[in-house]
PDB file of C-alpha atoms in Angstrom:
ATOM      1  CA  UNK A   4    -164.609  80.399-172.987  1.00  0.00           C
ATOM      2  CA  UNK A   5    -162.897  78.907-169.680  1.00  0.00           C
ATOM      3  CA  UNK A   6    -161.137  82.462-169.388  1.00  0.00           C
ATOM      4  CA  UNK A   7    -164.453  84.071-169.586  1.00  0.00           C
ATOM      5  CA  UNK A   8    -166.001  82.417-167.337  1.00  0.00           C
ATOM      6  CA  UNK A   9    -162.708  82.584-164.538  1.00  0.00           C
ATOM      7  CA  UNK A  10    -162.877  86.251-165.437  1.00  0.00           C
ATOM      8  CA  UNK A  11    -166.990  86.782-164.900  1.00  0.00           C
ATOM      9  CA  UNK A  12    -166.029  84.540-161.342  1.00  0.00           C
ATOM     10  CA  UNK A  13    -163.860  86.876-160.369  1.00  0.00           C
ATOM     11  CA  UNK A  14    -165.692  90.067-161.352  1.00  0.00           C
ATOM     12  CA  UNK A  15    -168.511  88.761-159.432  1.00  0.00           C
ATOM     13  CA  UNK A  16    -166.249  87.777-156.355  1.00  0.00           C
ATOM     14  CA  UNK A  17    -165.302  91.646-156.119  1.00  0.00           C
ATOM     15  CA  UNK A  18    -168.253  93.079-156.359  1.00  0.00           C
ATOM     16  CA  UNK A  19    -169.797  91.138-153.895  1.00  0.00           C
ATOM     17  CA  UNK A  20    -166.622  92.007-151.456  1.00  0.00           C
ATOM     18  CA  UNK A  21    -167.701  96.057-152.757  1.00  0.00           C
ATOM     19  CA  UNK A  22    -171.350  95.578-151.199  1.00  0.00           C
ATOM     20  CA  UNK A  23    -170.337  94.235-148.146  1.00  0.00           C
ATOM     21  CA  UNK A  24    -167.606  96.484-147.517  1.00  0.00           C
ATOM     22  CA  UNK A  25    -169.382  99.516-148.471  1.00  0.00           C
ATOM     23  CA  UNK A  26    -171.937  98.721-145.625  1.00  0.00           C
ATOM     24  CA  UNK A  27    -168.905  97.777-143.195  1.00  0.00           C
ATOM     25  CA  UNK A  28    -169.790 101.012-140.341  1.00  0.00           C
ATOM     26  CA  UNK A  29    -166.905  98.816-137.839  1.00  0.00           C
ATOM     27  CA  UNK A  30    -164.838 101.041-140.795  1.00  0.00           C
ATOM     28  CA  UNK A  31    -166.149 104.381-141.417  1.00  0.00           C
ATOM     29  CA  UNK A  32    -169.024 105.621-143.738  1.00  0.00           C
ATOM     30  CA  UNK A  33    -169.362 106.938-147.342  1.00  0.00           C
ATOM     31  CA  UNK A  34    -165.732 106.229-147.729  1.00  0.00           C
ATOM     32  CA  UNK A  35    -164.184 108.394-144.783  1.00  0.00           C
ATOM     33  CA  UNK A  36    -162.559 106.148-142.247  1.00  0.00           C
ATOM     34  CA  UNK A  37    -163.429 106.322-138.541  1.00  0.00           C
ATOM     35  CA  UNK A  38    -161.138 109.164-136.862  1.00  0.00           C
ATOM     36  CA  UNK A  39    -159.490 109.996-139.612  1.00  0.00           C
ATOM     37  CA  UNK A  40    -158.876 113.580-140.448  1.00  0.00           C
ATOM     38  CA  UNK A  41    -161.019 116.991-141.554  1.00  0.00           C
ATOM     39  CA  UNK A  42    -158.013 117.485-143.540  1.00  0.00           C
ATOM     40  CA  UNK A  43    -158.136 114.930-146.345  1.00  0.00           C
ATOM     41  CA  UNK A  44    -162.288 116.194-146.627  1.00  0.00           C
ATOM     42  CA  UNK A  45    -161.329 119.086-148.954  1.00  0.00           C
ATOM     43  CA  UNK A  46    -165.208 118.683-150.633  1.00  0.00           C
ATOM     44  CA  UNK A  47    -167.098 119.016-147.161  1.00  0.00           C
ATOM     45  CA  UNK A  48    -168.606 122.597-145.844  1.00  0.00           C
ATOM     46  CA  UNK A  49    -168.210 123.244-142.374  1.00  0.00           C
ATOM     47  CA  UNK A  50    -171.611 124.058-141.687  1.00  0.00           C
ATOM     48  CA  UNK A  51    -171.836 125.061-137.611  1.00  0.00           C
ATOM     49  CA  UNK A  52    -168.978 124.116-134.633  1.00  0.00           C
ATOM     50  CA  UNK A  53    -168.971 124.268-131.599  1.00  0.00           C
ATOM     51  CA  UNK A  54    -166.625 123.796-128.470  1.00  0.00           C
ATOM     52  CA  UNK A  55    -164.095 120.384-129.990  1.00  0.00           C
ATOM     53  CA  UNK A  56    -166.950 119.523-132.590  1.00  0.00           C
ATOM     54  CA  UNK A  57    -167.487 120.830-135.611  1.00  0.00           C
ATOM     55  CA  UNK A  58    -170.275 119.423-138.445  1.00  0.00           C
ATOM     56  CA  UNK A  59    -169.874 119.362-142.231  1.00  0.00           C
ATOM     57  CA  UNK A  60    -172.105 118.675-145.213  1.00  0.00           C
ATOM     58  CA  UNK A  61    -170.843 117.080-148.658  1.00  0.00           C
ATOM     59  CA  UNK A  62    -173.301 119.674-150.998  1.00  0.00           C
ATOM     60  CA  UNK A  63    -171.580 117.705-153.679  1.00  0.00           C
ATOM     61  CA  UNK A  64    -173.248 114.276-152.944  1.00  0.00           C
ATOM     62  CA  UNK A  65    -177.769 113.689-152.778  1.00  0.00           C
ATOM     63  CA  UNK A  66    -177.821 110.098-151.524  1.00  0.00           C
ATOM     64  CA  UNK A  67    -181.347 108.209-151.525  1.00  0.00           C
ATOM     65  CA  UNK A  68    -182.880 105.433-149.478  1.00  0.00           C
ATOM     66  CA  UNK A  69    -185.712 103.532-150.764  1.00  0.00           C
ATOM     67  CA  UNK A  70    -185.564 105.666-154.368  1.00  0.00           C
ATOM     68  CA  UNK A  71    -186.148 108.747-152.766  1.00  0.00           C
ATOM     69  CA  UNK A  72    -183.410 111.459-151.967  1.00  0.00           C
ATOM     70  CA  UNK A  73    -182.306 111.452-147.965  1.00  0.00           C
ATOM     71  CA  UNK A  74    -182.559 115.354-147.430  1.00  0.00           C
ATOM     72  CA  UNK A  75    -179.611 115.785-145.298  1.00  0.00           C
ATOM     73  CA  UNK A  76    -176.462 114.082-144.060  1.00  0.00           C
ATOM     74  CA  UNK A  77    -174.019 115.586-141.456  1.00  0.00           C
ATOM     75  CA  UNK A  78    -170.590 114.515-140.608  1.00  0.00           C
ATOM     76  CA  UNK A  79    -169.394 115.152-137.159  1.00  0.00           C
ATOM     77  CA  UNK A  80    -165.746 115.883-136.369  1.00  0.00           C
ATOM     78  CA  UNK A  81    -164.327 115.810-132.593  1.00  0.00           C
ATOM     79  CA  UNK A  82    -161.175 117.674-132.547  1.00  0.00           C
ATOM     80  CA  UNK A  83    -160.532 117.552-136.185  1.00  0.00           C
ATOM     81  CA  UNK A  84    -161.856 113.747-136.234  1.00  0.00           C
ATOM     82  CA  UNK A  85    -164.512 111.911-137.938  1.00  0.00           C
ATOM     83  CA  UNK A  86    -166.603 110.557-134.987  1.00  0.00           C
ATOM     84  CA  UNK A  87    -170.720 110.333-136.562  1.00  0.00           C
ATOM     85  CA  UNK A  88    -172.783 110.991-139.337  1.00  0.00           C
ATOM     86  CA  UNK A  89    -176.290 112.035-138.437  1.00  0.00           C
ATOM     87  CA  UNK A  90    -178.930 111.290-141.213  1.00  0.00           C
ATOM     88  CA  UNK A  91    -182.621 112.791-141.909  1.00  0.00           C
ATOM     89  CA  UNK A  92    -184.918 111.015-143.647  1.00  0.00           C
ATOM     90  CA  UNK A  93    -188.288 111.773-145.308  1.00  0.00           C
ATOM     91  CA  UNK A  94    -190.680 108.814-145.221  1.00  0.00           C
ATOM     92  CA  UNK A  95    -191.697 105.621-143.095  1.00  0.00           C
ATOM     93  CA  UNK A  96    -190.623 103.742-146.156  1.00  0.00           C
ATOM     94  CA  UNK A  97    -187.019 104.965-145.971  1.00  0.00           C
ATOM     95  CA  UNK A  98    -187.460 104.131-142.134  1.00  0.00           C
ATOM     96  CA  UNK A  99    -188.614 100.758-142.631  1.00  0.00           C
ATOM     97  CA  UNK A 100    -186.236  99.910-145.351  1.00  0.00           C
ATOM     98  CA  UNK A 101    -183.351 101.022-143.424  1.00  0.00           C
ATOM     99  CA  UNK A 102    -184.373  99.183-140.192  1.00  0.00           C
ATOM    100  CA  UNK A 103    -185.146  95.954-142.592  1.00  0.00           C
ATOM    101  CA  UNK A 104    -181.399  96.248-143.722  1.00  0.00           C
ATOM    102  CA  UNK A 105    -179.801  96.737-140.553  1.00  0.00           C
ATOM    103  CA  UNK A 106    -181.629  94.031-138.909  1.00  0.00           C
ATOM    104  CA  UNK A 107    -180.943  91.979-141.628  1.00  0.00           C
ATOM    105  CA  UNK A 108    -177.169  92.878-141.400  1.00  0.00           C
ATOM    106  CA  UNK A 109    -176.494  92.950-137.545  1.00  0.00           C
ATOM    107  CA  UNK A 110    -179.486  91.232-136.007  1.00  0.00           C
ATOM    108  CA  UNK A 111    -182.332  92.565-133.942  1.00  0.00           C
ATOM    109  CA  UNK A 112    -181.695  96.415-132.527  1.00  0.00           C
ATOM    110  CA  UNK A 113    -182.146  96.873-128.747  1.00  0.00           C
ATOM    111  CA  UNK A 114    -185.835  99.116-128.804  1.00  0.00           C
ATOM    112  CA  UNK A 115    -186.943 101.659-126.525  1.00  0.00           C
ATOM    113  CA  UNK A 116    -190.040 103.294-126.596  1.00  0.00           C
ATOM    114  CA  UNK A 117    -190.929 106.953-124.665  1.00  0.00           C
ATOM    115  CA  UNK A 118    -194.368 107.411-124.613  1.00  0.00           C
ATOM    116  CA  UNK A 119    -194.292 111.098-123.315  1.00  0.00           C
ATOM    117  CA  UNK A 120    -192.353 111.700-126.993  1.00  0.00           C
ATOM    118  CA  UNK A 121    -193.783 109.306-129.074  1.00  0.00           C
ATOM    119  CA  UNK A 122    -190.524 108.151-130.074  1.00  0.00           C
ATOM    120  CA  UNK A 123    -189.053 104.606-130.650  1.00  0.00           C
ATOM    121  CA  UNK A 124    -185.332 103.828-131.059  1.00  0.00           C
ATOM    122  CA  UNK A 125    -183.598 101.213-132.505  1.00  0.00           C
ATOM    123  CA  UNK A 126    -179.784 100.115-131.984  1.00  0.00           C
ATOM    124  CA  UNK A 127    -177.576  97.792-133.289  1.00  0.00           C
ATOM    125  CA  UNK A 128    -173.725  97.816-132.360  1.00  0.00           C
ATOM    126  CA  UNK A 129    -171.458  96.974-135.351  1.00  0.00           C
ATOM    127  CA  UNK A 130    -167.611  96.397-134.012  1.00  0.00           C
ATOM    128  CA  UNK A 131    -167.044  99.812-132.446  1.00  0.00           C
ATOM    129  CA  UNK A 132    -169.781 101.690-134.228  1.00  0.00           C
ATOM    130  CA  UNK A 133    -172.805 102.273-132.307  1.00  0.00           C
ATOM    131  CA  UNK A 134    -176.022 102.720-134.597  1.00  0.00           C
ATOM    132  CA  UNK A 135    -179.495 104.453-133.627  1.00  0.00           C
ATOM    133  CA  UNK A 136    -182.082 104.874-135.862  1.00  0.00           C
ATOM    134  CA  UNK A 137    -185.619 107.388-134.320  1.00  0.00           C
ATOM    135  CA  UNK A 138    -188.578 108.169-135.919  1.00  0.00           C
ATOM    136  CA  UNK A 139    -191.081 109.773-134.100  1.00  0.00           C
ATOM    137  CA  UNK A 140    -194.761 108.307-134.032  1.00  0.00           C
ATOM    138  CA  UNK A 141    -196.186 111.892-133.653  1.00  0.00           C
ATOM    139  CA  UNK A 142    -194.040 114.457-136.365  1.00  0.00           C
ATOM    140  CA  UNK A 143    -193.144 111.184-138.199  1.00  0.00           C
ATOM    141  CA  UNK A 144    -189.592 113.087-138.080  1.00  0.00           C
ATOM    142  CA  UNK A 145    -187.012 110.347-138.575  1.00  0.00           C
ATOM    143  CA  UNK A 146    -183.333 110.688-137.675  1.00  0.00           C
ATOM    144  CA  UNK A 147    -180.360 107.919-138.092  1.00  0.00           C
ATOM    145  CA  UNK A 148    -177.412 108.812-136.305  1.00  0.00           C
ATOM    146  CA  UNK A 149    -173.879 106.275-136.588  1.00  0.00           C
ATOM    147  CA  UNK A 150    -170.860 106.909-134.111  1.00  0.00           C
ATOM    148  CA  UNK A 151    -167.418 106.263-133.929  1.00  0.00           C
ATOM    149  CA  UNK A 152    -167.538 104.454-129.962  1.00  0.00           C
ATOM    150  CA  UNK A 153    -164.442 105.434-128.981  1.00  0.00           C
ATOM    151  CA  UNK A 154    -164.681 109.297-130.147  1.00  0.00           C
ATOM    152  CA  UNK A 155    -168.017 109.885-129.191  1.00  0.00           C
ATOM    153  CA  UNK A 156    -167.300 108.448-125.784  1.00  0.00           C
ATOM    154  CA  UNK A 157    -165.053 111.568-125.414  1.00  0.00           C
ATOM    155  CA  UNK A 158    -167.761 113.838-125.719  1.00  0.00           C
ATOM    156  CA  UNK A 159    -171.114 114.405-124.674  1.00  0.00           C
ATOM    157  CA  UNK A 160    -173.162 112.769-127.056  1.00  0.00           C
ATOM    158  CA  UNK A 161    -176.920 113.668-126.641  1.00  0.00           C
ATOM    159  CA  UNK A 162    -175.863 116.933-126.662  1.00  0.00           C
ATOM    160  CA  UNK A 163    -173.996 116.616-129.843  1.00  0.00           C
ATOM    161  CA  UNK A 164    -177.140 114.581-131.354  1.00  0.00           C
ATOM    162  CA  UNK A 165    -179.200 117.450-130.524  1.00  0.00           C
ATOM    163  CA  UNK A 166    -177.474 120.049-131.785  1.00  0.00           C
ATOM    164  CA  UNK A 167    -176.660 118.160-135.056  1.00  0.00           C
ATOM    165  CA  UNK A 168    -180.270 117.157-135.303  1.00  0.00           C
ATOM    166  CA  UNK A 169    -181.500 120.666-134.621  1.00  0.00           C
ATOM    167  CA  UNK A 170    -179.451 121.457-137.966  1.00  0.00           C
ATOM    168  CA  UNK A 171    -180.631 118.798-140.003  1.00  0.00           C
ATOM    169  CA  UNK A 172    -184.685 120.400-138.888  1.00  0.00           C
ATOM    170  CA  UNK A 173    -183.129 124.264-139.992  1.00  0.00           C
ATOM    171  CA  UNK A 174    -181.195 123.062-143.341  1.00  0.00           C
ATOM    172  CA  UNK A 175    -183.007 123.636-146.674  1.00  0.00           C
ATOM    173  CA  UNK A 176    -183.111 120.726-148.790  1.00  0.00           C
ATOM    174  CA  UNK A 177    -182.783 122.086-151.933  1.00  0.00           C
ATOM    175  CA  UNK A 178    -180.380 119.633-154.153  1.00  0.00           C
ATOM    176  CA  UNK A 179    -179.245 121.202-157.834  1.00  0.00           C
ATOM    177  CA  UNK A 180    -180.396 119.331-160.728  1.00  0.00           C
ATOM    178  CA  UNK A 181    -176.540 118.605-161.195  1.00  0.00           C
ATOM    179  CA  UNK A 182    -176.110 117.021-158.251  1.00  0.00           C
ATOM    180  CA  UNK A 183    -175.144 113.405-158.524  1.00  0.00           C
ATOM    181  CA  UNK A 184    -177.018 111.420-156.829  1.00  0.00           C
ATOM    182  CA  UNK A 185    -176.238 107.669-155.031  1.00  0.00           C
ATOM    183  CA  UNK A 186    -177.411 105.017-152.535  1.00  0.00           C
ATOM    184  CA  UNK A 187    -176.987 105.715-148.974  1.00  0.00           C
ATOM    185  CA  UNK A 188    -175.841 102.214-148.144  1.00  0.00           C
ATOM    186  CA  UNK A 189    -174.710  99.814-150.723  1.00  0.00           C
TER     187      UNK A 189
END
């Protein structure tokens, strides 16, 4: 009984490390380190590139937020390296949950509001990931972009948000009935 008990200690022990890891952006996202390279993504579609960037998709992978499927997620690469992941989302509930999470994770986001656009943004900084999370008040479109600080500093990165959120409006979202499906954020 005492070794069942050490064992179910242990068990626990790791799977709490799992959760917290797993939600670690200082480290990368979905399992693919920060800067690491395009080259070890064999299961990723390039999907559009342009100049040093170049955007992927994982059509292998639905994740959900809230219980409800995140229609697309796009992984940026800056001269072959894993710099962002920009994320649309489908409802104020998958908004609010994700804010609730962050905040409760990494504290109150820095908010700006632009009236002329109708859109809010909220950021949190996690180590040298830089997160920013839009929905906007009007379209109730809602975007969630994370970046890599020191590769997306290279770069011009409203441009790249625009472009990769200009995708994410144009992609079909369209998930097989075999497509596995998981949590966005553990």
């Amino acid at each position: 009984m005492k070794h069942i008990i050490w064992l179910a200690g242990i068990i626990s022990i790791v799977l709490a490390g799992t959760s917290a890891t797993a939600f670690d952006f200082t480290k990368g996202v979905h399992g693919m380190p920060w800067a690491s390279s395009i080259s070890q993504y064999g299961h990723l579609t390039k999907i559009h590139e342009t100049d040093h960037a170049a955007y992927y998709v994982n059509s292998n992978m639905l994740y959900q937020v809230s219980n409800q499927p995140v229609p697309d997620v796009i992984y940026g690469f800056y001269q072959q390296q894993f710099f962002a992941v920009f994320i649309k989302m489908r409802s104020p509930d998958q908004f609010y949950q994700t804010k609730q999470r962050f905040t409760a994770k990494l504290g109150q986001p820095k908010i700006t509001s632009n009236a002329a656009t109708k859109e809010s943004v909220y950021r949190w900084k996690a180590g040298d990931a830089k997160i920013k999370l839009k929905m906007n008040d009007t379209t109730k479109a809602i975007k969630l972009a994370i970046y890599h600080i020191p590769l997306s500093n290279k770069v011009n990165q409203a441009r790249m948000e625009q472009q990769s959120f200009d995708m994410l409006d144009t992609m079909p979202s369209k998930p097989s009935k075999a497509t596995p499906s998981a949590p966005l954020f553990k």
